[in-house]
């Protein structure tokens, strides 16, 4: 079901009620996670809450940066936070920022700026905008551009990971093992002259597809296992495991952040496309979450991956190929997981917090993860045992 | 029979000659001189004290590694009176065959040259030099018109030549019949059988831990993996080439592989090595060679389309263009059956004073050559180190895969080994495939020539190349090829054409190399 249809299904006006044997592939207010501005809002709120309750997760370092929860680049809403943004911008005037329209996808409408003059129109007291009301000015988010991405073969890339959520409360989510890296076809350069060249900076396949060098055999995509092999060989096993652990951590935290506000309708499940960028210090950053990740394929390998993805997703969401019953306990048996593995299961984490059935294979999640000491002591960040 | 004493002293003399004047030699001298200031060095026992000092400071180890490296690379001298061509290749008919093959390649290159009216080598104009320097890190984005260039030869052309090799002294008196002309290779070289291979590759046995088998997710790491990693770290700490070579027979942990391979190949990336690479780079900038276009074409046809290696396209140019200009590679021709092609300055044909080797390193690339470099990009991201590792791998192993010789690791022996293993242990399969016109070697040849690069998944390929380094031999390629056929035997028995057989064996990317090898060598009922 598309996002628009979901809006209709759940809208108060239509009065449509889903019956027990109907399961849909979106949560009614998924946009809390998938709209760029709301995601950032929710994460900021979540962090403040944890800080208020004194949770060790919200610990900050000497510069006031969160140690464990700093995974979204500094972001502001425009035009609402314009002045806050200007203050931040002036602290680092040579930095580059990326402007993204809140409601669009596939890289549409994105551009980079490195001068305040380039975003004059979003200034709240802008004299040029005369009497345009706030709502008709399209909402944008502006984030600090990560200009030191990890490069492989001199090329920039980002990670696309698929995460299936079957319920938010208790949180139960699965990560697809076969994510992929999307490479830019043109060599990355932070030089300002190339700021306008979208082929250098944006990794969306929708954009790269039109570059001269786009290759239809591999589609500029690498499997995550290739990435892992490369990083282990060139950087070592510990830092690679740490990186992957941090990526899992980010995903779970982002889901936890929106869990309280999500309408946990029992008819719903959702498969999100997470976009993550790794910088050259091997720190992962969450860029955005997509509600309708592209299920079209650009290469033969891609088609197989997407086919399996859909297959495995449906196997988890609707067990045994039977008529679905939304009242089931949403705990699929291990065999149907396919290429998914359990990322976090809140129920299991709470019930047997001491049950560590993991053998020590960091970074290769098998079975229950997240037996994290939520209420006692410091969380072990690097290993999920 | 060779007097072992004599052989040993000849070898020692040769190693001394090779290492004399090398940078290691001058470093050792410098270290010895520096040590004179140390209190523990006393005049009365000068020689012993200096020796002790070199031992404790790790310099003796470096010398040991250098000597070990020389022993690995150069063959044992057969006889003090043996002429140099015997060191290259003892069998006369092989030398002749290699010579005529080379003539053919050179002719093809020259005709391409005249056809396209491009000189073999040309100095670049200044603005072009500047442009290339700017573009050095992204030559992949260049789109020169390569449509008129063709690779000089492809593996299947080479196979045709090997099939026609005959030993003129060999007359077995029988009519060519089914029994003695089963396979494509018709020369009587000695190849090992499974009992001998089992002995040689004993570390791959069933009761010995292996990476690639005993590190899978179902096996607790305490059984083997953790200890193996610990031992590997120790080997690296000791910086001992010989120990490293023994260690990698059981596979390298991914995090240690880059350093272990560098240790075995005795590559240390000293400042002078980096300088040498920079010099090669400036040679590339200044002169344009015809082979450059061949390299571009090859990369664009192979690595750029590969799921694993497309990312490293630019590194491949940086390595291969420099490789073509590296005259130090010419040294390997003393023990290779091949001879570098010569070219003459325009107008001075036949006059030796005006002869140069072309390309400067004497190696003409063929279709798929760039795949030798591609897997190494997963291990080394620093261009000069990547370059040196590749060069050393080439002059130790890869050159044997595209020259005609009787060496046990040469491609001819590998082909014969493959065919013999298959005939002996899977006779029904072999017979069937031959009957339908699908000679097994026609399918496996390309795997072996490329050392399986581009056919296996990268992590599996690296496990395979671990063993090549560990055993200092390419025979494992033939064993793996036979093991693959054994694995897919059931499907292959059902096909009825060469095309169908190719289809069954088209995709090796899901294969796990080590279990296949282990089963074939140690668990097949013979």
Coordinates of C-alpha atoms in Angstrom, one line a residue, chain B residues 2 7 9 45 57 72 82 86 94 130 144 148 158 171 179 197 208 269 286 324 368 402 432 446 455:
Chain B
X2 CA 74.5 -33.1 -8.4
X7 CA 74.8 -27.0 -5.1
X9 CA 77.8 -23.3 -2.1
X45 CA 85.4 -9.8 20.4
X57 CA 68.1 -5.5 17.3
X72 CA 61.8 -18.9 -2.7
X82 CA 74.2 -25.0 -17.2
X86 CA 68.5 -23.9 -19.0
X94 CA 59.3 -25.8 -24.7
X130 CA 49.8 18.5 -16.8
X144 CA 39.5 7.7 -24.6
X148 CA 39.8 0.4 -32.4
X158 CA 46.7 -19.3 -25.5
X171 CA 57.3 -41.5 -29.3
X179 CA 43.3 -44.5 -24.0
X197 CA 49.3 -33.9 -3.1
X208 CA 43.8 -29.6 11.1
X269 CA 57.6 0.0 1.8
X286 CA 56.0 12.0 -19.5
X324 CA 54.6 -1.4 -17.7
X368 CA 42.1 -10.2 -18.1
X402 CA 50.9 -17.1 -19.2
X432 CA 30.9 -38.1 -20.6
X446 CA 40.3 -19.5 -17.9
X455 CA 35.2 -16.1 -10.7

